[in-house]
Coordinates of C-alpha atoms in Angstrom, one line a residue:
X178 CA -80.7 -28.8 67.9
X179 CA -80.5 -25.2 66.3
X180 CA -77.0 -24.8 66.6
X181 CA -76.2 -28.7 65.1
X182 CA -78.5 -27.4 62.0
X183 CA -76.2 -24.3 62.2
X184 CA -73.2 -26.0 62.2
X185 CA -74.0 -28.8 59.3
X186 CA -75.4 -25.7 57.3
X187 CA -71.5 -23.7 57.8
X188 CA -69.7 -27.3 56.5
X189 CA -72.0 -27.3 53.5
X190 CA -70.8 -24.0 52.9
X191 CA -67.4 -24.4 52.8
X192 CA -67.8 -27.3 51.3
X193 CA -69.5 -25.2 47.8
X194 CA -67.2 -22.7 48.5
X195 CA -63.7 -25.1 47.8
X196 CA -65.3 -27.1 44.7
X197 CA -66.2 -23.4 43.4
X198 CA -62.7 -22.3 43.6
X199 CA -61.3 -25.6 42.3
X200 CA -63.2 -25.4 39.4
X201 CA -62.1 -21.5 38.8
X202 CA -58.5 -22.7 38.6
X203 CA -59.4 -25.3 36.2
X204 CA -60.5 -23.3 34.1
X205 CA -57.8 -21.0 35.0
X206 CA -55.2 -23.6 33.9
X207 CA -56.9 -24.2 30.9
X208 CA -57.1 -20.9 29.6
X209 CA -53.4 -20.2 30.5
X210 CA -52.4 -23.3 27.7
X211 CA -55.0 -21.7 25.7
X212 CA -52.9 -18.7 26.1
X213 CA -49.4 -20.0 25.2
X214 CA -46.9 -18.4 23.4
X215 CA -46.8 -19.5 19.0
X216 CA -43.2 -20.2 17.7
X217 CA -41.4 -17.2 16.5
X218 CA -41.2 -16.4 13.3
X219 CA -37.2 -16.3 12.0
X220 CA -35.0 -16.1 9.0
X221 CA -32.7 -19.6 8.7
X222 CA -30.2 -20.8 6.3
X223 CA -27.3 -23.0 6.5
X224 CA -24.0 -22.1 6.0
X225 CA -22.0 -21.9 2.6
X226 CA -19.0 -24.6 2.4
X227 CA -16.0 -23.4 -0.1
X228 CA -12.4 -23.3 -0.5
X229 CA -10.9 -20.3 0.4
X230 CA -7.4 -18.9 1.2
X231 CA -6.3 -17.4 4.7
X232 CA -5.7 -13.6 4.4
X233 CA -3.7 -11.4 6.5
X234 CA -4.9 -7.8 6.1
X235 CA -2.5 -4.8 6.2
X236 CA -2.7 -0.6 5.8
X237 CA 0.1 1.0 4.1
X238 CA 1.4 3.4 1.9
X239 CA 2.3 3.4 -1.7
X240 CA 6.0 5.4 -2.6
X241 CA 7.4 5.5 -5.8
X242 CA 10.2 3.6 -6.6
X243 CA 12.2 6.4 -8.0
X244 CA 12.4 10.1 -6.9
X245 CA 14.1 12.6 -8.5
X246 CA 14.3 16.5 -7.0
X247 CA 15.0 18.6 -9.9
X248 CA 17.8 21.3 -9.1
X249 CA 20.0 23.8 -11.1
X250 CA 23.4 23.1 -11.7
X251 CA 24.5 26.7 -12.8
X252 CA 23.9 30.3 -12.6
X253 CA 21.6 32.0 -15.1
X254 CA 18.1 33.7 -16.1
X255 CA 15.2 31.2 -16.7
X256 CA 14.1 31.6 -20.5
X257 CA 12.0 28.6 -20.7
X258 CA 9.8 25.9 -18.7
X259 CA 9.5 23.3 -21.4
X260 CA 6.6 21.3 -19.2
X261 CA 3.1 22.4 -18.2
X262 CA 1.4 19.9 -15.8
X263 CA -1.4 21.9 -15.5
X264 CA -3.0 20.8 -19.3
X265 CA -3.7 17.1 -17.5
X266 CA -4.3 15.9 -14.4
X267 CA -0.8 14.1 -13.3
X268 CA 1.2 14.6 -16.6
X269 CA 4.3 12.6 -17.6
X270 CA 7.7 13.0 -18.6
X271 CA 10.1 10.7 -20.5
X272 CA 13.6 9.9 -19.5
X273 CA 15.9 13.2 -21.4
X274 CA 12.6 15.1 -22.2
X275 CA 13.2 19.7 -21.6
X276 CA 11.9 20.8 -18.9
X277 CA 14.2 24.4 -18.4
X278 CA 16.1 26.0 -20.0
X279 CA 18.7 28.3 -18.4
X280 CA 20.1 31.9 -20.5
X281 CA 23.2 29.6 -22.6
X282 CA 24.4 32.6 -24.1
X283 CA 27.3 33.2 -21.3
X284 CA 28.6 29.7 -21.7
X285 CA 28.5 30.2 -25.0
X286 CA 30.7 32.5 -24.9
X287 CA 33.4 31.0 -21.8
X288 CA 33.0 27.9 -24.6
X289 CA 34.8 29.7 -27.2
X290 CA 37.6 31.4 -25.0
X291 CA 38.5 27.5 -23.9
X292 CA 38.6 27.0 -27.9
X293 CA 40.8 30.0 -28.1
X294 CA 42.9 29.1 -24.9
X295 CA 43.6 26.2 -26.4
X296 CA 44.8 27.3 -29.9
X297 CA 46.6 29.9 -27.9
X298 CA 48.6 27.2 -26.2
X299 CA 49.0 24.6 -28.9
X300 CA 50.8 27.2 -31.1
X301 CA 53.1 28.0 -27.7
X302 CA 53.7 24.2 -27.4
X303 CA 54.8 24.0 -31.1
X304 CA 57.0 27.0 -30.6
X305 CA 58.8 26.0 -27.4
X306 CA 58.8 22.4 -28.7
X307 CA 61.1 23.7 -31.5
X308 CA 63.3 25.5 -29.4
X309 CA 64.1 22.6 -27.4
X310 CA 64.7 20.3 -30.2
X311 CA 67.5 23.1 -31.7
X312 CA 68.6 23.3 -28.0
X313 CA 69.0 19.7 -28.1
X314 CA 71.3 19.7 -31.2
X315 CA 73.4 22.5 -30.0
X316 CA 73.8 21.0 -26.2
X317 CA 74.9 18.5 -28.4
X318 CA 78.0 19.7 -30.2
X319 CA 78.7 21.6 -27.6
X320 CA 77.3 25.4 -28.8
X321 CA 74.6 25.4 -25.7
X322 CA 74.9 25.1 -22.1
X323 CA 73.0 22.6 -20.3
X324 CA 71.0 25.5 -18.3
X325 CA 69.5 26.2 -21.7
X326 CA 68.6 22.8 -22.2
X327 CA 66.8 22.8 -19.1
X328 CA 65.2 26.4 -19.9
X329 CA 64.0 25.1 -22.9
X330 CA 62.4 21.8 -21.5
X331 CA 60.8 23.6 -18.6
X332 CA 58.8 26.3 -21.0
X333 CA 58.1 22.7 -23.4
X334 CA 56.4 21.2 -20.1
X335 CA 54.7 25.1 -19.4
X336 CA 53.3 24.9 -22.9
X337 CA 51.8 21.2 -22.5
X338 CA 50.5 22.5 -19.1
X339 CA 48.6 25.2 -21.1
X340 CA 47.3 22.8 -23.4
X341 CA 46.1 20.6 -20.7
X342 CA 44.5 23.7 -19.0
X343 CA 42.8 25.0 -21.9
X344 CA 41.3 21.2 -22.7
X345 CA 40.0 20.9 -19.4
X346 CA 38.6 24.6 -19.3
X347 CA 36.5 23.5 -23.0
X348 CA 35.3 20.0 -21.1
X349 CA 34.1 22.4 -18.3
X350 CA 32.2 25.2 -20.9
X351 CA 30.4 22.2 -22.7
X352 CA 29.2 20.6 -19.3
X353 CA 27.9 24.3 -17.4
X354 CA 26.3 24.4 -21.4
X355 CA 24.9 21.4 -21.4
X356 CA 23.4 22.0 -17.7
X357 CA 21.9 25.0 -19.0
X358 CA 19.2 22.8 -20.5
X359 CA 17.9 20.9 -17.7
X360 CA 15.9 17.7 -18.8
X361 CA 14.1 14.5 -16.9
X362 CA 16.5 12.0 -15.4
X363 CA 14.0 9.7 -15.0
X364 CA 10.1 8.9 -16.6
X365 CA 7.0 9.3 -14.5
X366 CA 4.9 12.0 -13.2
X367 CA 6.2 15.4 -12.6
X368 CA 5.1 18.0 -10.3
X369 CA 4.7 22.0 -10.8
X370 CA 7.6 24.4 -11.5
X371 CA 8.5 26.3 -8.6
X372 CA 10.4 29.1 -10.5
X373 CA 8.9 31.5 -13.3
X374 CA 10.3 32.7 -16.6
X375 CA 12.8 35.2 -15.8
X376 CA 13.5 34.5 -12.2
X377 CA 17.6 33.9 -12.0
X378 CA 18.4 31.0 -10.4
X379 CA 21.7 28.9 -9.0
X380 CA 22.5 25.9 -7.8
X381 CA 21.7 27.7 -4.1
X382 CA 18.2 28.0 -5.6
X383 CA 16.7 25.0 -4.1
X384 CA 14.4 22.9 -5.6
X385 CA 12.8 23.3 -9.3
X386 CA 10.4 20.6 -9.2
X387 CA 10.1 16.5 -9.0
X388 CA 9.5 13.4 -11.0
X389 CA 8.2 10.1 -9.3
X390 CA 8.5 7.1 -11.2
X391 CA 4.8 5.4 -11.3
X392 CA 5.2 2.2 -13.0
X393 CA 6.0 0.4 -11.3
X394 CA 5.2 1.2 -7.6
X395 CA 6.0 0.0 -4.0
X396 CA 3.7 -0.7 -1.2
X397 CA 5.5 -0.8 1.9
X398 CA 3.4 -1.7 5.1
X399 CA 4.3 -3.3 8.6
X400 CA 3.7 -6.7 9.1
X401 CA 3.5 -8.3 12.6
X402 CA 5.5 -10.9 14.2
X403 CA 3.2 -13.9 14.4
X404 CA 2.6 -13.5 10.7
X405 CA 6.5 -12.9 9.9
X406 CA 6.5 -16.8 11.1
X407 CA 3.7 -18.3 10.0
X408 CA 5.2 -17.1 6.1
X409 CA 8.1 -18.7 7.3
X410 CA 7.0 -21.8 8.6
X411 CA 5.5 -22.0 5.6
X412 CA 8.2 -21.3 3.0
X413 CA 10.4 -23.6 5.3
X414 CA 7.8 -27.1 4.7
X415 CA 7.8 -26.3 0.9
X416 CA 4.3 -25.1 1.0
X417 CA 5.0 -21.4 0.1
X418 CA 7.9 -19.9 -2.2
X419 CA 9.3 -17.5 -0.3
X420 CA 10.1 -13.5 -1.6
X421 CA 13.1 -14.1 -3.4
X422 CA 11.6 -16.5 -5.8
X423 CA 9.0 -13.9 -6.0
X424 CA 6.0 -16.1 -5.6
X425 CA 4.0 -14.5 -2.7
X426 CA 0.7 -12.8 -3.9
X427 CA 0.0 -9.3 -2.2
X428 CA -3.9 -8.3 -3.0
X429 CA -4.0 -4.5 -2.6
X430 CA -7.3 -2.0 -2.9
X431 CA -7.7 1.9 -2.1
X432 CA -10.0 3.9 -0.6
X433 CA -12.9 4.2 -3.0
X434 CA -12.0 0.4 -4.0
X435 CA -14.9 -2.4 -3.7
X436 CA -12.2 -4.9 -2.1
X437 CA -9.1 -5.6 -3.5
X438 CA -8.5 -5.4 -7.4
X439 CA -5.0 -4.8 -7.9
X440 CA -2.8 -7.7 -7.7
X441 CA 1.1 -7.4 -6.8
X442 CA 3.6 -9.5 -5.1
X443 CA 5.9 -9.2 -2.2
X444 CA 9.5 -8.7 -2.8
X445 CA 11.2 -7.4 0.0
X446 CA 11.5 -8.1 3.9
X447 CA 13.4 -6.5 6.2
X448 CA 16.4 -7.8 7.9
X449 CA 15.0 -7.8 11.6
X450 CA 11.9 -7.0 13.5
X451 CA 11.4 -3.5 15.2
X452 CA 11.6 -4.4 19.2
X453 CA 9.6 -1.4 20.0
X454 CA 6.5 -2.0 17.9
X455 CA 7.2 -5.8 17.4
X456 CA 6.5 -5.4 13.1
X457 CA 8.7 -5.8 10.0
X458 CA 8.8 -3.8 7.6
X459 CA 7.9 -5.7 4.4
X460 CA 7.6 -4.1 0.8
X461 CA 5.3 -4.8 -2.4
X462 CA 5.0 -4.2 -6.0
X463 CA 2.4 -3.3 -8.2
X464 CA 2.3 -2.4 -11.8
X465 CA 0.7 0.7 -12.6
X466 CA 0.0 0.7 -16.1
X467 CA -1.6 3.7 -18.0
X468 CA -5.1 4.0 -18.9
X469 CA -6.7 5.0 -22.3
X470 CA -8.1 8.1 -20.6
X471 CA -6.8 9.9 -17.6
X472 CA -3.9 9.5 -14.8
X473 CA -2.8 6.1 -13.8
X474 CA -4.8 4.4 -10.8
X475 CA -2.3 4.4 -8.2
X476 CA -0.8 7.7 -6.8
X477 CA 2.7 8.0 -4.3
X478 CA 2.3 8.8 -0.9
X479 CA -1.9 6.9 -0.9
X480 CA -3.2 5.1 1.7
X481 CA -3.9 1.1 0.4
X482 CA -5.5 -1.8 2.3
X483 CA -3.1 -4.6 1.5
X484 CA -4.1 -8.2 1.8
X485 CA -1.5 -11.0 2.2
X486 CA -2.4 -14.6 2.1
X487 CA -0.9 -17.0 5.1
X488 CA -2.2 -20.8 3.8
X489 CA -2.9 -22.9 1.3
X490 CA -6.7 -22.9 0.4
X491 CA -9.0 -25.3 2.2
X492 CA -12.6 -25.9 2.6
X493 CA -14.4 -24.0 5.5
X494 CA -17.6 -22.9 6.5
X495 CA -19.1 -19.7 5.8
X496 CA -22.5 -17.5 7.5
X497 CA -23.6 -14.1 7.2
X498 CA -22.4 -11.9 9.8
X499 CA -25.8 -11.2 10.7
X500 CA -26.4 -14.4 12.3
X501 CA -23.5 -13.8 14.6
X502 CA -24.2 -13.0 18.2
X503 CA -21.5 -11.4 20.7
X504 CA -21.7 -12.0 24.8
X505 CA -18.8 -10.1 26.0
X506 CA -15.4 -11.9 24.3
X507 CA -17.5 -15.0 23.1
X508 CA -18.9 -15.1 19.6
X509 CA -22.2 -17.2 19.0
X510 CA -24.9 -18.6 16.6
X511 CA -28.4 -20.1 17.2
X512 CA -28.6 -23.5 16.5
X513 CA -32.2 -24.8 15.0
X514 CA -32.4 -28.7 15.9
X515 CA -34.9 -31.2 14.5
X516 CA -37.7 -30.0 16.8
X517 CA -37.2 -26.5 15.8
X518 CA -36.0 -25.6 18.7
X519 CA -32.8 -23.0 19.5
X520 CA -29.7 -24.5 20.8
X521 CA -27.0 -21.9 21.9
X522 CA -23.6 -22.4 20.1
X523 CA -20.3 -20.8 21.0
X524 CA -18.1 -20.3 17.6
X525 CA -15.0 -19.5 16.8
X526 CA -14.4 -16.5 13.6
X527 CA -12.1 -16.6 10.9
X528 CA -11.7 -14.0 8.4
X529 CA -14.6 -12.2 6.7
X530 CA -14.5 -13.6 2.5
X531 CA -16.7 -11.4 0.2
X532 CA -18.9 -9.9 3.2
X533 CA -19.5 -14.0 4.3
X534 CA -17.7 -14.7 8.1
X535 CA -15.6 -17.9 8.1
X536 CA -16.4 -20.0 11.3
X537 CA -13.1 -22.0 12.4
X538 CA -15.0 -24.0 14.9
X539 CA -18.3 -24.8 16.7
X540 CA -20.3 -25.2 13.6
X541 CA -21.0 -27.5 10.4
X542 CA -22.2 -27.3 6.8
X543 CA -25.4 -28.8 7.1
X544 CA -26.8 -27.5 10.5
X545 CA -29.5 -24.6 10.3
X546 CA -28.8 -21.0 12.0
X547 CA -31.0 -18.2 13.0
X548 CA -29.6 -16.0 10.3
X549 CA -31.9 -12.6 11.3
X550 CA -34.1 -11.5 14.6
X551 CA -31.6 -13.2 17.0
X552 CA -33.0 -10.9 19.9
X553 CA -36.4 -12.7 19.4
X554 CA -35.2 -15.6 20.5
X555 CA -33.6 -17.9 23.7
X556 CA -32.1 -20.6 24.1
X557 CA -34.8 -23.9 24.0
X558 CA -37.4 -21.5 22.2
X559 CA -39.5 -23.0 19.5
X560 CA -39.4 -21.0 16.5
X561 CA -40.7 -21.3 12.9
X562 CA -39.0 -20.9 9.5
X563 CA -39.3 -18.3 7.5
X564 CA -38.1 -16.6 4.3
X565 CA -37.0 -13.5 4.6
X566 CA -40.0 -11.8 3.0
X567 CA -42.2 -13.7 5.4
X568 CA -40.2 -12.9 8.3
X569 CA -40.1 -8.9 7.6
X570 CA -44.4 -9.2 6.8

C-alpha cells in the first residue's frame, strides 16, 4: 500500500514537472517575437531617366601641329637675341618676327666684291664683245683668219661666263646676309635660346631654340578595335558623318579639369590597325585660342582624357554609384518591393554621366533602390525608408 502511494505520488510529480516546463517555453516563444528584429533604417531613391549619348573614353597626348627647330645657316658672332621668353610665361612669336641676329658685317662686305665682280666682268664682256664684232668684219673681207674669229668668240663666251659668275656670287652674299638675321618661320610659342650674346656659332652649331604652333592643336590617342567598328557601322547606316566630313565630336579635359570642357573634332584615322596592340591611331583638333590674361590653356606634349561619342542619344536609366553592389564579376542593386522588402537584382553598367552610373539592363525608372547602407541589408529583409538625414541620425 506504501509503495502504490509512492508510486501515484512520483506520476504526480512528473506530471507538474512537464506542464512547468511547457509553460517556460511559452513564455519563451513569446518573448523571442517580443524580441524580433525592427526594419532597418535605409536611404532609397529611384533612378533618374534621361537622354544621354554613349562615350568612349580615351588618354592621349596633345602635339602641336607645327614644329620648327631653329638653326643657323652661317658662320658668325652672335650680336643679338631679339626674343626673351622669360618676361611671360609661354611667350609668342609671329610668323618673320627677329629672333638673332648674326655679326652681318663680313657679308657685307663679300656683298660688295660680287657687286664689283660683276662690274669687273661687264666692262670685260663689253670689251671682248667689241673685238669680236671688228673680228667679224675683218674675217669678213678677208683681213682676219678664222682662228681669230674663234679667239675672239671664245674670250666673248669667258666674259659672259664672268658675268654669270659674278651674278650668282651677289645672289649668294644677299642670301648668307639675309640668314644673318634669323627670324620665326612660323607663329606660336617659342622656347629659350640656347646660345648667348657673343658665342660664335655655324650651321654645325646645333639647335638655337623652337617654335610650336598652338592654335590650333592635335590630340592624337589610340583607339581600340571594337570601337574603330562600331564608328564605322555607324557612319556606314547614315547615322554618323564620318571624319572627312568632319562631323565627329571629340570632348577633351586635362588634369586639373572638372570633366571635359574643351570641345574638338576628329579629323584623322589611320590607315590600318596595329596587330601587336590591336588600336588605331586616330587624331583630334582643338582650338586653342588666347586668353585676356596669361598662356593659352592647352600646352604640347600634355596628357588629356579624351571622350568620343559611339551612338546616337537615347533615354536610359541612371543611379548613384553608391547603390551599386559588386559579388566577384557581377554588379547588383537592392530592390525595395511593395512590402518593403529587399529583392536582390543583378545589373548590367553602362558608362558613368556626370558622376550618375547608367544601368543597361536589370532595372527600371520607377522601381525603388537601396541607394546607401547596402551591408545592412539581405536579401528578403524588411527595411524602412529614410532620408538621408534620418538615415545618418
Amino acid at each position: 500500500m506504501t509503495g502504490l502511494r509512492l508510486q501515484s505520488a512520483w506520476h504526480w510529480c512528473a506530471l507538474a514537472l512537464l506542464l512547468a516546463s511547457m509553460t517556460g517555453c511559452e513564455k519563451s516563444n513569446a518573448g523571442a517575437e517580443k524580441k524580433a528584429a525592427p526594419p532597418v533604417k535605409v536611404e532609397m531613391a529611384t533612378p533618374t531617366e534621361k537622354e544621354v549619348t554613349d562615350f568612349q573614353d580615351f588618354t592621349g597626348r596633345l602635339e602641336a601641329v607645327e614644329s620648327v627647330e631653329i638653326r643657323a645657316r652661317v658662320s658668325g658672332y652672335l650680336t643679338k637675341i631679339a626674343f626673351d621668353p622669360s618676361i611671360e610665361l609661354g611667350a609668342e612669336v609671329e610668323v618673320g618676327d627677329s629672333l638673332f641676329e648674326i655679326d652681318e658685317r663680313p657679308y657685307l662686305n663679300t656683298l660688295a666684291t660680287a657687286d664689283a665682280q660683276l662690274a669687273q666682268a661687264t666692262a670685260r664682256q663689253k670689251t671682248t664683245a667689241a673685238e669680236l664684232a671688228r673680228t667679224e668684219e675683218l674675217v669678213a673681207k678677208k683681213a682676219a683668219t678664222a682662228r681669230d674669229l674663234e679667239r675672239d668668240v671664245g674670250q666673248n663666251a669667258e666674259a659672259v661666263a664672268s658675268i654669270q659668275v659674278a651674278s650668282a656670287s651677289i645672289a649668294q652674299a644677299k642670301l648668307d646676309l639675309e640668314f644673318a638675321k634669323i627670324t620665326a618661320p612660323i607663329s606660336g610659342r617659342i622656347s629659350r635660346s640656347v646660345p648667348s650674346v657673343g658665342d660664335l656659332i655655324t650651321p654645325a652649331t646645333g639647335l638655337l631654340t623652337s617654335i610650336v604652333s598652338v592654335d590650333p592643336i592635335h590630340l592624337y590617342f589610340d583607339m581600340d578595335e571594337p570601337t574603330l567598328q562600331t564608328l564605322q557601322k555607324l557612319v556606314r547606316e547614315g547615322k554618323l558623318k564620318g571624319p572627312m566630313e568632319g562631323e565627329i565630336p571629340l570632348l577633351m579635359g586635362l588634369t586639373t579639369d572638372d570633366g571635359h570642357p574643351h570641345r574638338g573634332k576628329l579629323d584623322f584615322i589611320e590607315n590600318q590597325v596595329d596587330p601587336n596592340t590591336g588600336t588605331i591611331r586616330v587624331r583630334g583638333v582643338f582650338a586653342n585660342p588666347k586668353p585676356e590674361r596669361g598662356p593659352r590653356p592647352l600646352t604640347p606634349g600634355s596628357f588629356a582624357r579624351v571622350r568620343l561619342p559611339v551612338g546616337e542619344p537615347h533615354k536610359a536609366v541612371l543611379i548613384s554609384e553608391r547603390a551599386i553592389g559588386r559579388n566577384l564579376d557581377q554588379s547588383f542593386v537592392y530592390v525595395v518591393d511593395a512590402e518593403n522588402k529587399v529583392v536582390y537584382r543583378p545589373v548590367t553598367l553602362g558608362s558613368l554621366k556626370d558622376g550618375m552610373r547608367v544601368i543597361v539592363d536589370g532595372l527600371t525608372a520607377g522601381e525603388r533602390i537601396v541607394t546607401n547602407g547596402l551591408q545592412r541589408v539581405r536579401p528578403g529583409s524588411k527595411v524602412e525608408p529614410q532620408t538621408a538625414a534620418a538615415v545618418e541620425e
